[in-house]
PDB file of C-alpha atoms in Angstrom:
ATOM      1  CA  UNK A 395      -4.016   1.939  -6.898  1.00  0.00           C
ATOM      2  CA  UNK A 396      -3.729  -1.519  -6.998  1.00  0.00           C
ATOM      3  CA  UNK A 397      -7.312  -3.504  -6.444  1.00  0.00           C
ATOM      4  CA  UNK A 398      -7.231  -6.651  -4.220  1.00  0.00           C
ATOM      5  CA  UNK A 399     -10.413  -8.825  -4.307  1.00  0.00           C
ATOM      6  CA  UNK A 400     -10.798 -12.069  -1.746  1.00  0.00           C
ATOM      7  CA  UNK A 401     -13.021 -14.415  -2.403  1.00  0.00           C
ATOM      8  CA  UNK A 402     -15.740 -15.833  -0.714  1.00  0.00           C
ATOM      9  CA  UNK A 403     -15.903 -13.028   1.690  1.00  0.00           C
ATOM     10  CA  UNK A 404     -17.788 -15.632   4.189  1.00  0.00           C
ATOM     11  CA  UNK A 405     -17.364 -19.270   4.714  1.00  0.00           C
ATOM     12  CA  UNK A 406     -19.037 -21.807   7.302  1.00  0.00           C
ATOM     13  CA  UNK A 407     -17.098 -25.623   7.787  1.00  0.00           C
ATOM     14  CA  UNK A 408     -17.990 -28.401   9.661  1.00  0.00           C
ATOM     15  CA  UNK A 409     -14.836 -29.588  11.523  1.00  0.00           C
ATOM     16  CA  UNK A 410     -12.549 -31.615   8.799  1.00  0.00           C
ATOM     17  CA  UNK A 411     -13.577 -30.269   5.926  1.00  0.00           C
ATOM     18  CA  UNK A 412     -11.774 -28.821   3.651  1.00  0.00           C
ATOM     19  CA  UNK A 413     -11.781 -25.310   1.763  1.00  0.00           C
ATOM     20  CA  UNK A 414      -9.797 -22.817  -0.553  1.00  0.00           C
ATOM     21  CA  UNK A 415      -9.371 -19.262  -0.066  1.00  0.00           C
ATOM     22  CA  UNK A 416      -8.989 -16.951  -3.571  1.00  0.00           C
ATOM     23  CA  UNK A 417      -7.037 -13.590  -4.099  1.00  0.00           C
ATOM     24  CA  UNK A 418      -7.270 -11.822  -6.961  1.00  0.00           C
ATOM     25  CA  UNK A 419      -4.639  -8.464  -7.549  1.00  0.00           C
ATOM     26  CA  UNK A 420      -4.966  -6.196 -10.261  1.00  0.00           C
ATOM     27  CA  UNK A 421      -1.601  -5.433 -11.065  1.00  0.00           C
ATOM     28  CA  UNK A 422       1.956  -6.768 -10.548  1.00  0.00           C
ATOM     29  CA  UNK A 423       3.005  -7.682  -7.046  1.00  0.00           C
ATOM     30  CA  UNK A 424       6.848  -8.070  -5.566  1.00  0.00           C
ATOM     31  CA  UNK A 425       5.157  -9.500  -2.551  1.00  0.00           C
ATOM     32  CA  UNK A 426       2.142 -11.300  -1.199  1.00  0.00           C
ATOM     33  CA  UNK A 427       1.185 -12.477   2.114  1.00  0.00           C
ATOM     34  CA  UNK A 428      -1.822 -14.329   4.118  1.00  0.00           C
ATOM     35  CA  UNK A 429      -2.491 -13.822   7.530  1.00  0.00           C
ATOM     36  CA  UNK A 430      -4.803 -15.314  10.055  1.00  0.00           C
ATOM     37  CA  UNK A 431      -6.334 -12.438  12.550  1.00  0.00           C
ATOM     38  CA  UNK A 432      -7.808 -14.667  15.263  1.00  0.00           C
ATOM     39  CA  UNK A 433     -10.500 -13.797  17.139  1.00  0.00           C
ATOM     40  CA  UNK A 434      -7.989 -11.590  19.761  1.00  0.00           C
ATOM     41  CA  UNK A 435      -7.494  -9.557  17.083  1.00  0.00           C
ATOM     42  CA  UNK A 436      -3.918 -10.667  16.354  1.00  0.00           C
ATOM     43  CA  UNK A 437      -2.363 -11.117  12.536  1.00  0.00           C
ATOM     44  CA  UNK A 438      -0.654 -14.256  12.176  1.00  0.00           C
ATOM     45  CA  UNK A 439       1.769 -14.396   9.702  1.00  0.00           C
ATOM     46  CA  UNK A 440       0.904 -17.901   7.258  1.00  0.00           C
ATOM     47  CA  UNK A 441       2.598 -17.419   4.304  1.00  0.00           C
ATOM     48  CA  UNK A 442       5.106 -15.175   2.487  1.00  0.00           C
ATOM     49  CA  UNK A 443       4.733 -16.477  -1.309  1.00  0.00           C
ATOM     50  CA  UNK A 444       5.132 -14.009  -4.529  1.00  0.00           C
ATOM     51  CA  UNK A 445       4.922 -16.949  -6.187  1.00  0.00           C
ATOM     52  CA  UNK A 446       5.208 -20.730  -6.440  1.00  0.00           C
ATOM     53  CA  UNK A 447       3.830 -23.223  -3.863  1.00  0.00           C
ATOM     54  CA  UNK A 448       4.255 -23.691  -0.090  1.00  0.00           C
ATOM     55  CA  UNK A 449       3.450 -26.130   2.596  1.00  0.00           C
ATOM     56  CA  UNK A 450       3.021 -25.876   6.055  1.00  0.00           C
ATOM     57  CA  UNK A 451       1.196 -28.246   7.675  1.00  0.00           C
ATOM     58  CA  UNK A 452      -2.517 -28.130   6.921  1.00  0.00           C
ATOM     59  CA  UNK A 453      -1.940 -25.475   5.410  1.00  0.00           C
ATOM     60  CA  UNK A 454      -0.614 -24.854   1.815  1.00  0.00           C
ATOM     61  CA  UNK A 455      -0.782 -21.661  -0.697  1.00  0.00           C
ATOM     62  CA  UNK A 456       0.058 -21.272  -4.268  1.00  0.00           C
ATOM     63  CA  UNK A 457       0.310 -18.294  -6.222  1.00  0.00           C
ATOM     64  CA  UNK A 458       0.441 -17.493  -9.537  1.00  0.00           C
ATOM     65  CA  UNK A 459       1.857 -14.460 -10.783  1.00  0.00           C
ATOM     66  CA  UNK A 460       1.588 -14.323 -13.831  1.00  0.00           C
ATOM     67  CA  UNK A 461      -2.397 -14.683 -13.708  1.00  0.00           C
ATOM     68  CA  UNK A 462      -2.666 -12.519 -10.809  1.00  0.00           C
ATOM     69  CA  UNK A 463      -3.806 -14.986  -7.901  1.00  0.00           C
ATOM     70  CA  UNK A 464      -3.416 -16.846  -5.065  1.00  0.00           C
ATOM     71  CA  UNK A 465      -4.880 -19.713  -2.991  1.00  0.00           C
ATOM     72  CA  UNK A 466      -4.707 -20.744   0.125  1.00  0.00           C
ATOM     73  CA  UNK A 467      -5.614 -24.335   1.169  1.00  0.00           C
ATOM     74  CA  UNK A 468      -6.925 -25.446   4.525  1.00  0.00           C
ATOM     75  CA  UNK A 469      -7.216 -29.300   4.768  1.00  0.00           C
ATOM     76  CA  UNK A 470      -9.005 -30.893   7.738  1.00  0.00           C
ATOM     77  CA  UNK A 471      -9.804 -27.806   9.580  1.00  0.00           C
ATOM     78  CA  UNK A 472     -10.119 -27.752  12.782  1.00  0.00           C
ATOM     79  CA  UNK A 473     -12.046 -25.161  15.130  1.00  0.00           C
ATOM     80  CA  UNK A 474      -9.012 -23.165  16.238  1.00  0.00           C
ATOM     81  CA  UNK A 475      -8.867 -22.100  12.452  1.00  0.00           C
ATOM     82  CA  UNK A 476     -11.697 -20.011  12.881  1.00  0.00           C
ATOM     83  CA  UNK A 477     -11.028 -15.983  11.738  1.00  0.00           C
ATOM     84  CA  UNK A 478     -10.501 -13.838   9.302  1.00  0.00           C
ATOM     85  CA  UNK A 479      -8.199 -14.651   6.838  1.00  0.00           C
ATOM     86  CA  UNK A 480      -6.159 -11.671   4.903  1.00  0.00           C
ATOM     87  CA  UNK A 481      -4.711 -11.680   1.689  1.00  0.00           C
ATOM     88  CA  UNK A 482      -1.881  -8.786   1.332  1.00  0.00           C
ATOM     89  CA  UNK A 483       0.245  -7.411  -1.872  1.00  0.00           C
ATOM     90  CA  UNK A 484       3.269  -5.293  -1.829  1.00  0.00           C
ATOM     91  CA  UNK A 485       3.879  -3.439  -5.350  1.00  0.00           C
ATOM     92  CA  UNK A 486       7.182  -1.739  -5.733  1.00  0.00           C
ATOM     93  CA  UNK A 487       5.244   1.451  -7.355  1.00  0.00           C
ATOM     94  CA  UNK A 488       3.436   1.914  -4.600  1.00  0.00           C
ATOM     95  CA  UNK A 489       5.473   1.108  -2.051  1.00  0.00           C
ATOM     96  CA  UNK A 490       3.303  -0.017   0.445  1.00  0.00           C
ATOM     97  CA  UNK A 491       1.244  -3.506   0.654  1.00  0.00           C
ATOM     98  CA  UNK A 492      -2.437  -3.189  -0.201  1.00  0.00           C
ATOM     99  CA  UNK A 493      -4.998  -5.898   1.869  1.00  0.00           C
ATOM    100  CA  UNK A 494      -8.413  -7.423   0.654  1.00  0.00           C
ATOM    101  CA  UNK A 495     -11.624  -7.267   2.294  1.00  0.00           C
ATOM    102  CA  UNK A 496     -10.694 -10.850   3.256  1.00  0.00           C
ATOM    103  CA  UNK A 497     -12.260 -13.735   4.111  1.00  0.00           C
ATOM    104  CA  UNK A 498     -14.080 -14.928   7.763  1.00  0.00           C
ATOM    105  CA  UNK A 499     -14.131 -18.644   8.419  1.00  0.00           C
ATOM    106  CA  UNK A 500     -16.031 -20.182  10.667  1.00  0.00           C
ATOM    107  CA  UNK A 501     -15.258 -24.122  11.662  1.00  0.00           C
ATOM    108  CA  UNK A 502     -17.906 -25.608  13.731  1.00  0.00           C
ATOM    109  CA  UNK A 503     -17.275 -28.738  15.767  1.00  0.00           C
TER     110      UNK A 503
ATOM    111  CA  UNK B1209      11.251 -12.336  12.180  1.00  0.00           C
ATOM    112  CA  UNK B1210      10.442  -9.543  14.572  1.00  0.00           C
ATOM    113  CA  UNK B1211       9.034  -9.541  17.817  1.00  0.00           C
ATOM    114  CA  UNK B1212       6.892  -6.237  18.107  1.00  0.00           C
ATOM    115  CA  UNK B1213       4.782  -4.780  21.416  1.00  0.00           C
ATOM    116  CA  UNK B1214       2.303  -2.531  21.680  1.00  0.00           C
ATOM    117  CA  UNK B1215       1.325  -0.362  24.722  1.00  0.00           C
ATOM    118  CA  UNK B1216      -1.577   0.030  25.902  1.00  0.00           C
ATOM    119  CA  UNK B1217      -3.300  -3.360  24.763  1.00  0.00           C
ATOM    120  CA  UNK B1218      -6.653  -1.830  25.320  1.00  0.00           C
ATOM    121  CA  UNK B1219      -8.242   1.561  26.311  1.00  0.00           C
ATOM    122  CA  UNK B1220     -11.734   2.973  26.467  1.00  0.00           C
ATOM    123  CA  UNK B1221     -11.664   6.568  26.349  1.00  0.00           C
ATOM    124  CA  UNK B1222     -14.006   9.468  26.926  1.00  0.00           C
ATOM    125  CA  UNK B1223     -14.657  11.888  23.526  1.00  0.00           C
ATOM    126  CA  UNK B1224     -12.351  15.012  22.875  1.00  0.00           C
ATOM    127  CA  UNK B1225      -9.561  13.053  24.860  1.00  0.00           C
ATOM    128  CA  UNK B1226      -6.400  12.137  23.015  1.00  0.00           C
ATOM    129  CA  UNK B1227      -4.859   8.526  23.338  1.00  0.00           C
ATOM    130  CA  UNK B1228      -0.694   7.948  22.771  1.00  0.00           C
ATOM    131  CA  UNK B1229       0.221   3.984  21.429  1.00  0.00           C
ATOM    132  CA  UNK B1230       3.345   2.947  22.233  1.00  0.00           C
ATOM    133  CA  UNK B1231       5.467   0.158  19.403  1.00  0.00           C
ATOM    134  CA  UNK B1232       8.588  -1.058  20.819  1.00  0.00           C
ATOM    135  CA  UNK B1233      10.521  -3.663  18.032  1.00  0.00           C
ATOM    136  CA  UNK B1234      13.099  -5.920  19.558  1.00  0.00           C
ATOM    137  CA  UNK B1235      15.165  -5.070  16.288  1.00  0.00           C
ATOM    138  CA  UNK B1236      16.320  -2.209  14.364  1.00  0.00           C
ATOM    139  CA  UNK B1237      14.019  -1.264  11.300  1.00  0.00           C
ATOM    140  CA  UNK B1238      13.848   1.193   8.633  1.00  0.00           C
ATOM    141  CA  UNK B1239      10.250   1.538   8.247  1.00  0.00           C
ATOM    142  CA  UNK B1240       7.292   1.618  10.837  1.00  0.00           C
ATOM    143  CA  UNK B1241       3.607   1.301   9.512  1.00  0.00           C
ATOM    144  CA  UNK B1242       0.757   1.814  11.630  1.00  0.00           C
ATOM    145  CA  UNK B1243      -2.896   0.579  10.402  1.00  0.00           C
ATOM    146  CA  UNK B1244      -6.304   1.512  11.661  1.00  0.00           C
ATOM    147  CA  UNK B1245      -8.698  -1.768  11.963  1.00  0.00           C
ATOM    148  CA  UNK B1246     -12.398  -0.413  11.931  1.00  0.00           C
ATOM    149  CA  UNK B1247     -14.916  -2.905  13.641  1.00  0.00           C
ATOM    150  CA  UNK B1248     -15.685  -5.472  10.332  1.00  0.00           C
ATOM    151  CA  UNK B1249     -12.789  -3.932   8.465  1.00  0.00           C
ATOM    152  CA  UNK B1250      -9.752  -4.627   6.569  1.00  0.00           C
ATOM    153  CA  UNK B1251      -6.685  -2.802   7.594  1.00  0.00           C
ATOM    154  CA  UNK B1252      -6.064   1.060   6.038  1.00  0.00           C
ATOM    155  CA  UNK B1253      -2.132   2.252   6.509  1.00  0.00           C
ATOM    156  CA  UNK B1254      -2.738   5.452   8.117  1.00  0.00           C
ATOM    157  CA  UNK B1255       1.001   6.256   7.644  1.00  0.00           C
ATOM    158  CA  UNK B1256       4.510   5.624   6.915  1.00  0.00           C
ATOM    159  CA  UNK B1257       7.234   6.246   9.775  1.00  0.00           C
ATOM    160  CA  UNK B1258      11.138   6.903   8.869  1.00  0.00           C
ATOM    161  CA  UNK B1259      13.321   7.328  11.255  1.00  0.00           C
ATOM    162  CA  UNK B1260      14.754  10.877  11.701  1.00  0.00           C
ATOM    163  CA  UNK B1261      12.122  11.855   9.037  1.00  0.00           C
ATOM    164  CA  UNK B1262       8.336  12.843   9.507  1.00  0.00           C
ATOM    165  CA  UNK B1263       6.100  10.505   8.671  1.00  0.00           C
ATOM    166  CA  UNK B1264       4.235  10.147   5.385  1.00  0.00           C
ATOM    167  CA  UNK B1265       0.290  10.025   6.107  1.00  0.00           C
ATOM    168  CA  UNK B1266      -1.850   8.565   3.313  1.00  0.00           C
ATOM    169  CA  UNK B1267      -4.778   9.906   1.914  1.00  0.00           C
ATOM    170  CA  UNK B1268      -7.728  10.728   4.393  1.00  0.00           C
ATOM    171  CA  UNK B1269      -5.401  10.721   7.606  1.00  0.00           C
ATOM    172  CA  UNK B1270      -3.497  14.193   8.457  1.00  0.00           C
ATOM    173  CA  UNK B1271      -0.978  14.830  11.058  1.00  0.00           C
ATOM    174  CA  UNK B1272      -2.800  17.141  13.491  1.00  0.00           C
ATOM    175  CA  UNK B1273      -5.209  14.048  13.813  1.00  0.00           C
ATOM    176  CA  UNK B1274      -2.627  11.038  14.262  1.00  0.00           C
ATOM    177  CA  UNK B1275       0.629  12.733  15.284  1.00  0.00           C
ATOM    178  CA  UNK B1276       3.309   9.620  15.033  1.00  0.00           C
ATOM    179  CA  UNK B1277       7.056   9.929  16.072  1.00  0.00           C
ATOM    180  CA  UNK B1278       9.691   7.832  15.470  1.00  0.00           C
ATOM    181  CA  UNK B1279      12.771   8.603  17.708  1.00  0.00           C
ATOM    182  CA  UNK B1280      15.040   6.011  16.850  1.00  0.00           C
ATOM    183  CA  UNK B1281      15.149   2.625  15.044  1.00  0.00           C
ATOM    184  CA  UNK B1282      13.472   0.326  17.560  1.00  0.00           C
ATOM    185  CA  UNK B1283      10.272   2.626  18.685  1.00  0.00           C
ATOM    186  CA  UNK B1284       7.356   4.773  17.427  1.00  0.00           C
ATOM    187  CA  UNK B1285       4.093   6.505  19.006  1.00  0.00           C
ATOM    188  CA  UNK B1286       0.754   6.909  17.099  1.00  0.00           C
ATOM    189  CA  UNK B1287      -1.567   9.736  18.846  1.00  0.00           C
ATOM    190  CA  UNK B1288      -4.687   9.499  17.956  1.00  0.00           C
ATOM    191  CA  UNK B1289      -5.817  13.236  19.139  1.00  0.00           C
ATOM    192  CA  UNK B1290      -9.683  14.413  19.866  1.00  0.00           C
ATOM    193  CA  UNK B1291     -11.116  11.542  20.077  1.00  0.00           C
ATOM    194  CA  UNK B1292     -14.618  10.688  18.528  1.00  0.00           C
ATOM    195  CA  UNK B1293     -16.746   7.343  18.190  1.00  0.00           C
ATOM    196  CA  UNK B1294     -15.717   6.895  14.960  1.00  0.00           C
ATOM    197  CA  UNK B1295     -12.114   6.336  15.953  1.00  0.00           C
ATOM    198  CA  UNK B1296     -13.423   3.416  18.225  1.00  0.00           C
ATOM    199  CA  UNK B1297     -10.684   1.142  16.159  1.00  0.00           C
ATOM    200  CA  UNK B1298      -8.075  -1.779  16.409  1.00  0.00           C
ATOM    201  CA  UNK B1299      -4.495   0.456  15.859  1.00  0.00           C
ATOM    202  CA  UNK B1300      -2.025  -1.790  14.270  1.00  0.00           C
ATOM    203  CA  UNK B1301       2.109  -1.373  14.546  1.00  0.00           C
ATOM    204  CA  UNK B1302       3.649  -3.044  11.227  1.00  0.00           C
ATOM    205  CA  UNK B1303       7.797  -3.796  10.309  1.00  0.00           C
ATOM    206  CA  UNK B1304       8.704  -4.717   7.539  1.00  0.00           C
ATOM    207  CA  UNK B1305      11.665  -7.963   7.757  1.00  0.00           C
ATOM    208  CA  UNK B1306      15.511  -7.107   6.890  1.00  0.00           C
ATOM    209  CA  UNK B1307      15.378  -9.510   3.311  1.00  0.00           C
ATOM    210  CA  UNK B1308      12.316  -8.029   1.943  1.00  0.00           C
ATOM    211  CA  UNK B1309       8.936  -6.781   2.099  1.00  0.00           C
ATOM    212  CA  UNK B1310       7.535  -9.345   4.718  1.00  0.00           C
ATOM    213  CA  UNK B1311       5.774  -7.100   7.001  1.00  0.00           C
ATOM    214  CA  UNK B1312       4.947  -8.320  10.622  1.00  0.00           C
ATOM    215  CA  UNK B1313       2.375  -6.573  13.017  1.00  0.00           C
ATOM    216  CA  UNK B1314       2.392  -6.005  16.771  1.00  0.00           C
ATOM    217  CA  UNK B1315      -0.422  -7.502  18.707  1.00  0.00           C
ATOM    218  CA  UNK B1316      -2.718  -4.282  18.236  1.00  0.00           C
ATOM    219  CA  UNK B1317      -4.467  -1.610  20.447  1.00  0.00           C
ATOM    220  CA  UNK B1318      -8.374  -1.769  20.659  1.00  0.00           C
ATOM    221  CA  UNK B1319      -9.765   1.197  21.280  1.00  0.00           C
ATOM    222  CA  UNK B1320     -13.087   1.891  22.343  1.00  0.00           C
ATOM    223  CA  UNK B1321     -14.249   5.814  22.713  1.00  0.00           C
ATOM    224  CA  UNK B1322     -17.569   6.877  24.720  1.00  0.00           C
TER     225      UNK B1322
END
């Protein structure tokens, strides 16, 4: 099946800093997603974005399909963004989304 | 988007007991998903739920161990039957949107068995 790799799987900020997220898929995707699981437990939809760039607030992802990837931007961050951040693919063969390992961020004030 | 809820939020449980999770969706779907969330985990589908159909279970989860129902187009059950430890887990309802493949989860049961 298809092989989704997040990258770093750890990352400690000092409040306002700024950091990118990596996914990396091993096949061809009809959909990818980030989510934010906060420390409740809950997913948090951020971004649905197969491909091209988006913007939403702080927060900004691009992906590239072509290549396989996607980023996801957090500028300024503040402590409420700490979590676990999920990267999830959707490929029409298997017809089910695959998610990464992803990657826990910790913001410390 | 869909609003989904989960019943119960939380349970601790004693071993060889079984435990029934309740996903209510405020909109009709075609397909229900419901994920198992192991302590430090990402999220494994443990199966597939059509309505009027019985649910497709992927590999490593089998029916007589997380019987799911799925009795009309708003609502589905995951048990999750003789309990051990090991299923100590966050249980995750998913939808998928009406447009595509956006999926969006229910706030999640955390389990904790003794």
């Amino acid at each position: 099946g298809i092989q989704v790799e997040q990258s770093p799987p750890d990352l400690i900020l000092q409040e306002g800093a700024n950091s990118t997220l990596r996914c990396n898929f091993s096949d061809s995707v009809n959909n990818l997603q980030w989510f934010h699981q906060n420390p409740w437990g809950q997913l948090i939809n951020l971004f649905y974005i197969p491909s091209g760039t988006k913007q939403n607030g702080r927060l900004s992802a691009t992906t590239v399909a072509t290549e396989r990837y996607s980023l996801l931007y957090i500028s300024s961050s503040q402590t409420t963004d700490s979590g676990v951040y999920f990267c999830a693919v959707h490929n029409t063969n298997a017809g089910k989304s695959t998610f990464g390992d992803g990657t826990t961020l910790t913001v410390k004030p | 988007s869909a609003v989904i809820s989960q019943k119960p939020s939380r349970d601790i449980c004693q071993r060889g007991t079984s435990l029934t999770i309740q996903c209510q969706v405020d909109s009709q779907v075609t397909m229900m998903f419901w994920y198992r969330q192991q302590p430090g985990q990402s999220l494994t589908l443990i199966a597939t739920a059509n309505q009027g159909s019985e649910a497709t279970y992927e590999s490593g989860f089998v029916i007589d161990k997380f019987p799911i129902s799925r009795p009309n187009l708003t609502f589905s059950t995951l048990t999750v039957s003789n309990m051990s430890p090991e299923d100590s887990s966050i249980y995750l309802c998913s939808v998928e949107g009406r447009l595509h493949n956006e999926q969006f989860f229910g706030p999640g049961t955390r389990l904790t068995v003794l």
